[in-house]
PDB file of C-alpha atoms in Angstrom:
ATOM      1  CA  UNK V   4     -11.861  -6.332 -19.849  1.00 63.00           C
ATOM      2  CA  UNK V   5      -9.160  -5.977 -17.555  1.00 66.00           C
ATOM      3  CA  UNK V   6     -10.248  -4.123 -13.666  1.00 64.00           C
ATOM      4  CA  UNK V   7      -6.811  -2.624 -11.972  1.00 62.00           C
ATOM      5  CA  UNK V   8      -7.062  -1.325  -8.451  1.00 73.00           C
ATOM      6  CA  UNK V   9      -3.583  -0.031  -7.996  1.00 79.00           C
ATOM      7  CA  UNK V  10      -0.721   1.567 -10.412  1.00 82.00           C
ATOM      8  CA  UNK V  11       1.777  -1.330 -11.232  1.00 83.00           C
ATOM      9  CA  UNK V  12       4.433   0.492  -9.661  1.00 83.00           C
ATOM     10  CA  UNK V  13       3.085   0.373  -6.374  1.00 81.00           C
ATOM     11  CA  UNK V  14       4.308  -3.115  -6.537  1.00 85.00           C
ATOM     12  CA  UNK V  15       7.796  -2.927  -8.745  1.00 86.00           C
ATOM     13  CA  UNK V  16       9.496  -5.734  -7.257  1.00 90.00           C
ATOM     14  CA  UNK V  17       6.553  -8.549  -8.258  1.00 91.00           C
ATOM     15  CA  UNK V  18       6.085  -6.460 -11.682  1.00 90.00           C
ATOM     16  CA  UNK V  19       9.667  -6.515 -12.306  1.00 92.00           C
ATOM     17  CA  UNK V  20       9.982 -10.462 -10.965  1.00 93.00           C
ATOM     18  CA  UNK V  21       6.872 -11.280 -13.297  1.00 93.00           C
ATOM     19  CA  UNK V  22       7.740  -9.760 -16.499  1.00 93.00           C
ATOM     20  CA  UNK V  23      11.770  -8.652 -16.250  1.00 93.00           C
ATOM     21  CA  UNK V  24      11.316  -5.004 -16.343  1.00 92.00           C
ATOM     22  CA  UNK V  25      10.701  -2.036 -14.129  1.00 89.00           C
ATOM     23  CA  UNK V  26       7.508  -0.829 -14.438  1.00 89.00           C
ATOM     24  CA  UNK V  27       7.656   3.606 -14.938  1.00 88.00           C
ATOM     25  CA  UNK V  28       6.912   5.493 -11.586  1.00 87.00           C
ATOM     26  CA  UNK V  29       4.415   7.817 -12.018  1.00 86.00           C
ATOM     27  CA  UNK V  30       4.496  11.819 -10.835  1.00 86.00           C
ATOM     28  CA  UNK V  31       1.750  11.360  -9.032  1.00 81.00           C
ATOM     29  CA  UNK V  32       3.460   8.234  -7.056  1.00 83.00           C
ATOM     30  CA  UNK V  33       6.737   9.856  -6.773  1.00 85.00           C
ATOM     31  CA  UNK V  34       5.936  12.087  -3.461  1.00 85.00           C
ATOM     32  CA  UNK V  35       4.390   8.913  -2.065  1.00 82.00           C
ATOM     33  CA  UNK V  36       7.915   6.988  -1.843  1.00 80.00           C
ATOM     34  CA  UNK V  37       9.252   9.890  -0.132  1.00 86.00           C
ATOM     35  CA  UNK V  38       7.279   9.735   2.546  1.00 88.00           C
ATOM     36  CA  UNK V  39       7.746   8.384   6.142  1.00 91.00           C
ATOM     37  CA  UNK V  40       5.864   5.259   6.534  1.00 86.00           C
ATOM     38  CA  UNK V  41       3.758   5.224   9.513  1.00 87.00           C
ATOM     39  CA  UNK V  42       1.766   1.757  10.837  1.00 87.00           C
ATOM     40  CA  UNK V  43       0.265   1.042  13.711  1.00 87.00           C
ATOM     41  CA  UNK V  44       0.737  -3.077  15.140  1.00 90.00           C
ATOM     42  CA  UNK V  45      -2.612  -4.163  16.023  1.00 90.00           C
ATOM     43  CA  UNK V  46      -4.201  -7.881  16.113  1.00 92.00           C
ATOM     44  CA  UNK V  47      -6.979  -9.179  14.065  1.00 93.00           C
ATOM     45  CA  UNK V  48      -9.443  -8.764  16.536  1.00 95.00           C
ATOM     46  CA  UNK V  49     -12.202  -7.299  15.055  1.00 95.00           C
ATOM     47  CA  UNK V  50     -13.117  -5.537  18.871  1.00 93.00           C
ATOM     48  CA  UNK V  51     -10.028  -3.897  18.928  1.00 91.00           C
ATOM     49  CA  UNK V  52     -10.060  -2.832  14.958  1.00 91.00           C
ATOM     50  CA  UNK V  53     -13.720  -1.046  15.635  1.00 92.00           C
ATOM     51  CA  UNK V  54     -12.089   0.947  18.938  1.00 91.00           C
ATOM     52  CA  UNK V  55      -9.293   2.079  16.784  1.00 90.00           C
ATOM     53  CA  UNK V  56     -11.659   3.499  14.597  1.00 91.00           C
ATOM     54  CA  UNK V  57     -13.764   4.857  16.704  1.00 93.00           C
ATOM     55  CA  UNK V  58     -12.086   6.252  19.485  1.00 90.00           C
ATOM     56  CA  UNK V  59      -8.517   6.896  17.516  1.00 74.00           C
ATOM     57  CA  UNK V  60      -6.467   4.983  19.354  1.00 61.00           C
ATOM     58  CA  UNK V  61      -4.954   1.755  19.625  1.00 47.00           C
TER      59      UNK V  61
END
């Protein structure tokens, strides 16, 4: 049995590098590349990981 967590498009480049050919966006992924990414910097404290979730803010 094979488990996926994520569409192979989500990662076209290393699909495409890995087997020569562009995997099919799907609909549903489509919007998604649209979109305006939106990150946040933040070290791998774990301290201030838990105050971002918990208070919202970096």
């Amino acid at each position: 049995a094979v488990l996926s967590t994520a569409d192979p498009a989500k990662f076209g480049d290393v699909v495409t590098s890995a087997i020569g050919k562009e995997p099919t966006i799907p609909e549903r992924l489509q919007g998604c590349l649209l979109k305006k990414k939106v990150s946040i910097e933040m070290s791998a404290e774990y301290a201030e990981f838990r105050h971002y979730l918990l208070d919202g803010s970096s």
